[in-house]
Short mmCIF file of C-alpha atoms in Angstrom, two decimals:
data_model
loop_
_atom_site.label_atom_id
_atom_site.label_comp_id
_atom_site.label_asym_id
_atom_site.label_seq_id
_atom_site.Cartn_x
_atom_site.Cartn_y
_atom_site.Cartn_z
CA MET A 8 4.50 55.22 -42.27
CA ASN A 9 4.87 56.63 -38.76
CA GLN A 10 6.91 54.03 -36.86
CA ASN A 11 5.57 55.32 -33.54
CA ILE A 12 2.12 54.03 -34.35
CA SER A 13 1.72 50.52 -33.00
CA LEU A 14 -0.19 49.58 -29.86
CA ASN A 15 0.62 52.98 -28.42
CA GLY A 16 -1.35 54.43 -31.29
CA TYR A 17 -4.48 53.07 -29.60
CA GLY A 18 -3.87 55.26 -26.62
CA LEU A 19 -2.36 52.59 -24.38
CA SER A 20 0.34 53.70 -21.98
CA ASN A 21 3.64 51.87 -21.59
CA LYS A 22 2.71 50.88 -18.02
CA LEU A 23 -0.54 49.36 -19.22
CA LEU A 24 1.27 47.48 -21.95
CA ILE A 25 3.73 46.09 -19.42
CA GLY A 26 0.85 45.10 -17.15
CA MET A 27 -0.88 43.32 -20.01
CA GLY A 28 2.32 41.44 -20.78
CA VAL A 29 2.75 40.32 -17.19
CA SER A 30 -0.89 39.20 -17.09
CA LEU A 31 -0.50 37.16 -20.27
CA ILE A 32 2.59 35.49 -18.85
CA ALA A 33 0.73 34.73 -15.61
CA VAL A 34 -2.25 33.31 -17.49
CA GLY A 35 0.07 31.24 -19.66
CA GLY A 36 1.89 29.92 -16.59
CA ALA A 37 -1.39 29.04 -14.89
CA GLY A 38 -2.53 27.31 -18.05
CA TYR A 39 0.61 25.22 -18.06
CA LEU A 40 0.06 24.22 -14.43
CA VAL A 41 -3.54 23.21 -15.18
CA TYR A 42 -2.37 21.25 -18.23
CA ARG A 43 0.32 19.51 -16.20
CA HIS A 44 -2.18 18.65 -13.45
CA LEU A 45 -4.72 17.22 -15.90
CA HIS A 46 -2.11 15.19 -17.73
CA ARG A 47 -0.03 13.94 -14.82
CA ASP A 48 -2.04 10.72 -14.57
CA VAL A 49 -2.49 10.00 -18.26
CA MET A 50 -1.88 6.28 -18.63
CA PRO A 51 0.87 5.19 -21.01
CA SER A 52 -0.09 4.15 -24.53
CA LYS A 53 2.90 1.82 -24.75
CA TRP A 54 3.96 -0.83 -22.28
CA ARG A 55 7.10 -2.88 -21.81
CA ARG A 56 7.11 -6.34 -20.25
CA VAL A 57 9.43 -6.75 -17.26
CA GLY A 58 8.38 -10.05 -15.73
CA LYS A 59 5.60 -12.05 -14.10
CA LEU A 60 3.57 -11.91 -10.92
CA GLN A 61 5.09 -14.64 -8.74
CA ARG A 62 3.03 -14.18 -5.59
CA VAL A 63 -0.01 -12.26 -4.38
CA ASN A 64 -0.54 -11.40 -0.70
CA VAL A 65 -3.79 -10.30 0.88
CA PHE A 66 -3.62 -9.43 4.59
CA PRO A 67 -7.22 -9.33 5.89
CA VAL A 68 -6.02 -8.32 9.37
CA LYS A 69 -3.32 -5.70 9.63
CA SER A 70 -0.01 -7.20 10.86
CA CYS A 71 -1.26 -10.79 10.70
CA ALA A 72 -0.44 -13.53 8.18
CA PRO A 73 -1.62 -13.36 4.55
CA LEU A 74 -4.70 -15.19 3.37
CA GLU A 75 -4.30 -18.89 2.60
CA VAL A 76 -5.63 -19.43 -0.95
CA ASP A 77 -5.45 -21.74 -3.93
CA PRO A 78 -2.42 -20.89 -6.14
CA GLN A 79 -4.79 -20.38 -9.11
CA GLN A 80 -6.98 -17.90 -7.23
CA GLU A 81 -8.00 -14.77 -9.12
CA TYR A 82 -8.04 -11.48 -7.20
CA ASP A 83 -9.94 -8.30 -7.94
CA CYS A 84 -8.26 -4.93 -7.60
CA ASP A 85 -10.52 -1.99 -6.79
CA VAL A 86 -10.03 1.40 -5.19
CA LEU A 87 -10.12 -0.06 -1.66
CA GLY A 88 -7.37 -2.57 -2.36
CA ILE A 89 -6.86 -6.14 -3.47
CA GLY A 90 -9.20 -8.90 -2.37
CA ILE A 91 -11.46 -11.83 -3.10
CA GLY A 92 -15.13 -10.87 -2.98
CA ASN A 93 -15.86 -9.37 0.43
CA VAL A 94 -12.42 -10.25 1.79
CA ARG A 95 -10.29 -7.15 1.33
CA ASP A 96 -6.73 -6.31 2.22
CA ARG A 97 -6.28 -4.75 5.69
CA LYS A 98 -10.02 -4.40 6.28
CA PHE A 99 -9.52 -5.51 9.90
CA MET A 100 -7.20 -4.16 12.57
CA LEU A 101 -6.48 -4.68 16.25
CA VAL A 102 -6.57 -1.91 18.86
CA ASN A 103 -5.89 -1.77 22.59
CA ASP A 104 -8.17 -0.57 25.38
CA ASN A 105 -7.24 3.02 24.50
CA ASN A 106 -8.32 2.38 20.90
CA GLU A 107 -4.74 2.69 19.73
CA MET A 108 -3.60 0.57 16.79
CA ILE A 109 -1.45 -2.42 17.74
CA THR A 110 0.76 -4.25 15.25
CA ALA A 111 3.46 -6.89 15.02
CA ARG A 112 6.00 -4.16 15.64
CA GLY A 113 5.07 -4.48 19.31
CA TYR A 114 3.71 -8.03 19.27
CA PRO A 115 5.72 -10.05 16.73
CA HIS A 116 3.71 -13.26 17.25
CA MET A 117 0.76 -11.57 15.52
CA VAL A 118 2.29 -12.77 12.24
CA LYS A 119 1.31 -16.30 13.33
CA ILE A 120 -2.41 -15.47 13.22
CA GLN A 121 -3.59 -17.18 10.04
CA PRO A 122 -6.82 -16.15 8.25
CA LYS A 123 -8.61 -18.30 5.70
CA ALA A 124 -11.54 -17.29 3.52
CA LEU A 125 -15.04 -18.72 3.96
CA PRO A 126 -17.95 -18.20 1.51
CA ASN A 127 -19.01 -15.09 3.42
CA GLY A 128 -16.40 -14.56 6.07
CA LEU A 129 -13.11 -15.66 7.57
CA VAL A 130 -11.79 -18.29 9.93
CA PHE A 131 -8.81 -17.46 12.13
CA SER A 132 -6.30 -19.96 13.49
CA ALA A 133 -3.24 -19.51 15.72
CA PRO A 134 -0.90 -21.83 17.66
CA GLY A 135 -2.60 -23.21 20.75
CA MET A 136 -5.96 -21.61 19.91
CA PRO A 137 -9.26 -23.05 18.67
CA ASP A 138 -10.37 -21.84 15.26
CA LEU A 139 -12.56 -18.75 15.27
CA GLU A 140 -15.13 -18.06 12.54
CA LEU A 141 -16.29 -14.60 11.54
CA ASP A 142 -19.48 -14.20 9.49
CA PHE A 143 -19.51 -10.91 7.57
CA LYS A 144 -23.33 -10.81 7.78
CA GLN A 145 -23.06 -10.42 11.55
CA LEU A 146 -20.89 -7.33 11.15
CA LYS A 147 -23.75 -5.45 9.50
CA THR A 148 -25.85 -5.70 12.67
CA LEU A 149 -23.23 -3.99 14.84
CA SER A 150 -23.29 -0.24 15.26
CA GLU A 151 -20.75 0.71 17.92
CA ASP A 152 -17.94 2.71 16.38
CA VAL A 153 -14.42 3.35 17.63
CA HIS A 154 -12.31 6.45 17.10
CA THR A 155 -8.76 5.44 16.27
CA SER A 156 -5.94 6.38 13.89
CA VAL A 157 -3.39 4.81 11.57
CA PHE A 158 -0.03 6.56 11.92
CA GLY A 159 -1.64 9.82 12.95
CA VAL A 160 -4.48 9.78 10.42
CA ALA A 161 -7.84 9.63 12.21
CA ILE A 162 -10.41 7.02 11.21
CA ASP A 163 -13.66 5.74 12.72
CA VAL A 164 -14.00 1.96 12.63
CA MET A 165 -16.50 -0.58 13.95
CA LEU A 166 -16.19 -3.22 16.67
CA CYS A 167 -16.47 -6.86 15.61
CA GLY A 168 -17.69 -8.14 18.97
CA SER A 169 -16.60 -9.41 22.36
CA ARG A 170 -15.91 -13.03 21.39
CA PHE A 171 -13.35 -11.84 18.84
CA ASP A 172 -11.82 -9.47 21.36
CA LYS A 173 -11.39 -12.33 23.84
CA TRP A 174 -9.81 -14.68 21.26
CA PHE A 175 -7.27 -12.13 20.03
CA SER A 176 -6.54 -10.95 23.59
CA GLN A 177 -5.85 -14.51 24.71
CA PHE A 178 -3.40 -15.14 21.90
CA ILE A 179 -1.63 -11.77 21.87
CA LEU A 180 -1.72 -10.78 25.56
CA LYS A 181 -2.35 -14.15 27.22
CA LYS A 182 -5.41 -12.77 29.01
CA ASP A 183 -9.13 -12.38 28.29
CA PHE A 184 -9.15 -8.67 27.54
CA GLY A 185 -7.00 -5.81 26.29
CA VAL A 186 -7.31 -6.25 22.50
CA LYS A 187 -10.28 -5.44 20.26
CA LEU A 188 -10.86 -6.49 16.65
CA VAL A 189 -12.25 -3.66 14.53
CA TYR A 190 -13.17 -3.38 10.87
CA TYR A 191 -13.33 -0.80 8.10
CA PRO A 192 -17.05 -0.25 7.30
CA TYR A 193 -16.89 2.11 4.33
CA ALA A 194 -17.52 1.38 0.65
CA GLY A 195 -14.69 3.65 -0.46
CA PRO A 196 -11.49 5.30 0.83
CA VAL A 197 -12.26 7.95 3.47
CA ARG A 198 -8.93 8.46 5.24
CA LYS A 199 -6.78 11.47 4.52
CA THR A 200 -3.41 10.97 2.85
CA CYS A 201 -0.60 9.89 5.16
CA PRO A 202 1.23 13.09 6.22
CA ASP A 203 4.60 11.66 5.15
CA LEU A 204 3.33 11.30 1.57
CA LYS A 205 1.43 14.57 1.12
CA HIS A 206 4.29 16.10 -0.87
CA MET A 207 4.34 13.26 -3.39
CA PRO A 208 3.10 14.70 -6.71
CA TYR A 209 1.05 11.74 -7.96
CA ILE A 210 -0.71 10.57 -4.84
CA ARG A 211 -4.47 10.95 -4.44
CA GLN A 212 -6.63 10.82 -1.32
CA GLN A 213 -8.36 7.73 -2.70
CA ASP A 214 -5.02 5.88 -2.64
CA SER A 215 -5.32 5.59 1.17
CA GLY A 216 -7.23 2.30 0.87
CA THR A 217 -8.69 0.69 4.00
CA LEU A 218 -6.43 0.47 7.08
CA ASN A 219 -3.12 0.38 5.20
CA ASP A 220 -0.10 2.23 6.56
CA ALA A 221 0.18 4.45 3.51
CA THR A 222 -1.49 3.30 0.28
CA SER A 223 -3.81 0.58 -0.93
CA TYR A 224 -1.16 -1.37 -2.92
CA MET A 225 2.52 -2.20 -2.60
CA LEU A 226 4.85 -4.06 -4.96
CA MET A 227 8.13 -5.79 -4.23
CA ASN A 228 10.73 -6.51 -6.91
CA LEU A 229 12.21 -9.90 -5.98
CA ALA A 230 15.45 -8.96 -7.75
CA SER A 231 15.89 -6.20 -5.16
CA VAL A 232 15.23 -8.61 -2.30
CA ASP A 233 17.72 -11.07 -3.82
CA ASP A 234 20.36 -8.33 -3.99
CA LEU A 235 19.69 -7.40 -0.37
CA ASN A 236 20.10 -11.06 0.60
CA THR A 237 23.62 -11.13 -0.90
CA ARG A 238 24.53 -8.52 1.75
CA LEU A 239 23.05 -10.42 4.71
CA LYS A 240 24.37 -13.30 6.79
CA THR A 241 20.85 -14.73 7.00
CA PRO A 242 18.63 -14.21 3.93
CA VAL A 243 15.16 -12.77 4.48
CA ASN A 244 11.85 -13.99 3.12
CA PRO A 245 10.23 -11.43 0.75
CA LEU A 246 7.04 -11.85 2.77
CA GLN A 247 8.73 -9.95 5.61
CA PHE A 248 8.20 -6.79 3.52
CA ARG A 249 4.44 -7.49 3.33
CA GLY A 250 3.93 -6.43 -0.28
CA ASN A 251 0.73 -7.29 -2.14
CA PHE A 252 2.56 -8.13 -5.35
CA GLU A 253 5.89 -9.93 -5.76
CA LEU A 254 7.46 -9.39 -9.19
CA LYS A 255 9.83 -11.93 -10.72
CA MET A 256 11.70 -10.09 -13.47
CA ASP A 257 12.51 -11.73 -16.80
CA VAL A 258 16.01 -10.28 -16.44
CA ASP A 259 16.93 -9.34 -12.88
CA GLU A 260 17.39 -5.60 -12.44
CA PRO A 261 17.61 -4.82 -8.72
CA TYR A 262 16.02 -1.50 -7.71
CA SER A 263 14.78 -0.75 -11.23
CA GLU A 264 11.40 -0.08 -9.59
CA ASP A 265 12.90 3.16 -8.24
CA HIS A 266 12.63 4.59 -11.75
CA TRP A 267 9.24 3.28 -12.89
CA GLN A 268 6.10 5.40 -12.85
CA TRP A 269 3.41 2.99 -14.03
CA ILE A 270 2.66 -0.71 -13.54
CA ARG A 271 0.19 -2.88 -15.40
CA ILE A 272 -0.61 -6.41 -14.23
CA GLY A 273 -2.34 -8.67 -16.73
CA ASN A 274 -4.73 -7.07 -19.18
CA ASP A 275 -6.58 -4.49 -17.11
CA ALA A 276 -5.22 -3.56 -13.68
CA VAL A 277 -3.15 -0.37 -13.92
CA PHE A 278 -1.33 1.29 -11.03
CA ARG A 279 0.45 4.60 -10.56
CA ILE A 280 3.61 4.40 -8.50
CA VAL A 281 3.15 7.20 -5.98
CA ALA A 282 5.99 6.78 -3.46
CA PRO A 283 8.85 4.57 -2.33
CA CYS A 284 8.07 2.35 0.64
CA THR A 285 10.20 3.46 3.56
CA ARG A 286 10.79 0.72 6.09
CA CYS A 287 10.10 0.35 9.80
CA ILE A 288 11.24 -2.52 12.05
CA LEU A 289 8.56 -4.96 10.85
CA PRO A 290 10.79 -6.62 8.19
CA ASN A 291 13.12 -7.64 11.04
CA ILE A 292 10.50 -10.20 12.14
CA ASN A 293 10.92 -13.71 10.77
CA VAL A 294 7.53 -14.75 9.36
CA GLN A 295 8.11 -18.43 10.18
CA THR A 296 9.33 -18.07 13.76
CA ALA A 297 7.79 -14.67 14.63
CA GLU A 298 11.12 -13.71 16.21
CA ARG A 299 12.92 -10.40 15.76
CA ASN A 300 16.39 -10.56 14.26
CA ALA A 301 18.87 -10.02 17.10
CA ASP A 302 21.15 -7.93 14.85
CA GLY A 303 18.38 -5.66 13.62
CA GLU A 304 18.49 -7.10 10.12
CA PRO A 305 17.60 -6.49 7.36
CA LEU A 306 16.83 -2.90 8.41
CA LYS A 307 20.40 -2.30 9.56
CA THR A 308 21.88 -3.25 6.19
CA LEU A 309 19.19 -1.38 4.27
CA ARG A 310 20.10 1.78 6.16
CA SER A 311 23.68 1.46 4.89
CA TYR A 312 22.73 1.89 1.22
CA ARG A 313 19.00 2.61 0.77
CA LEU A 314 18.48 5.61 3.05
CA PHE A 315 18.65 8.40 0.44
CA ASN A 316 16.98 11.55 1.84
CA TYR A 317 14.44 9.68 3.94
CA SER A 318 14.40 9.07 7.67
CA SER A 319 14.26 5.31 7.04
CA PRO A 320 15.47 3.14 4.14
CA ALA A 321 13.33 2.44 1.10
CA LEU A 322 12.52 -0.91 -0.50
CA GLY A 323 9.45 -1.56 -2.62
CA VAL A 324 6.96 0.94 -4.04
CA HIS A 325 3.58 2.26 -2.94
CA MET A 326 0.95 2.35 -5.67
CA GLY A 327 -2.51 3.76 -6.33
CA LEU A 328 -5.04 2.08 -8.59
CA ARG A 329 -5.81 3.95 -11.81
CA HIS A 330 -7.79 1.24 -13.63
CA PRO A 331 -9.50 -1.71 -11.90
CA GLY A 332 -8.99 -5.29 -13.01
CA ASN A 333 -8.45 -8.88 -11.97
CA VAL A 334 -4.99 -10.39 -11.41
CA LYS A 335 -3.59 -13.84 -10.69
CA VAL A 336 -0.23 -15.50 -10.22
CA ASN A 337 1.83 -15.72 -13.45
CA ASP A 338 0.16 -12.67 -14.98
CA VAL A 339 2.61 -10.62 -17.05
CA ILE A 340 3.75 -7.36 -15.43
CA TYR A 341 4.44 -4.33 -17.60
CA VAL A 342 5.90 -0.85 -17.01
CA GLU A 343 5.62 2.28 -19.11
CA ASP A 344 7.60 2.16 -22.36
CA LYS A 345 9.15 5.58 -22.87
#
């Protein structure tokens, strides 16, 4: 048999054969990238228990206190975030006269504003102020929108009304104007991904939630907070980190959350860990006294050992919902079992 007969026997030149080979490699590489993209969010088939859900926090107004609820309350987790019926996490926010977001970073006493759920609304209380009720049905009749942004990401929100503006202005600024209460009017996530997280491989646009800083869910491992507290002169309350979920591990493993990829709470709610939570100065505010720590703690200590390659230290994890479900305190928390 003539050994020179092979593909060249079909009249194909060496250059063409090389080109075909390169094309096949390129197609194969593209196929792998498509496969990897389609399978990057495949939920685990096996789960491993790590602890229980010790506390749930819903913050109806950004930078204010969490909702006061019955300890046995059940919460629903959907793509917008955690909530109870129409009361959703970070659905409301405060802005100044220039429509710029204001938070407890600039006005620490905002953490003393306490919301409580009503059948179809909220009631706000604060030291030295009369209670203020908000009926969600009234919000639907308002149409004036406000152009604002959350950490550089533009968003159009709606005004709640002048009587709310006056109440919040009086408590925060000690005058009758200067602060406006706005709300998120959309049925789903519309904000773009936070620029600082765009490079994270598992994040989706829909993880932006309502008016959250970064994503719709955040989990704190209490073992990590306990370890941090061993390094501080004055221990901090986990609530200062403003996580939605506080995990009490069966066996304490501080910072083990750095290595997890998936979280399941209870039977149904499944979350993808999409990024570490890098910290600003807000955890330096005592949630009981609303005073900043004079020594810049706990941020100062966190910077000494949790900085990594970020511009600010990391503690806690940002998550995106991958399967909706209901959760309650004492639900078992699972991670992927490799």
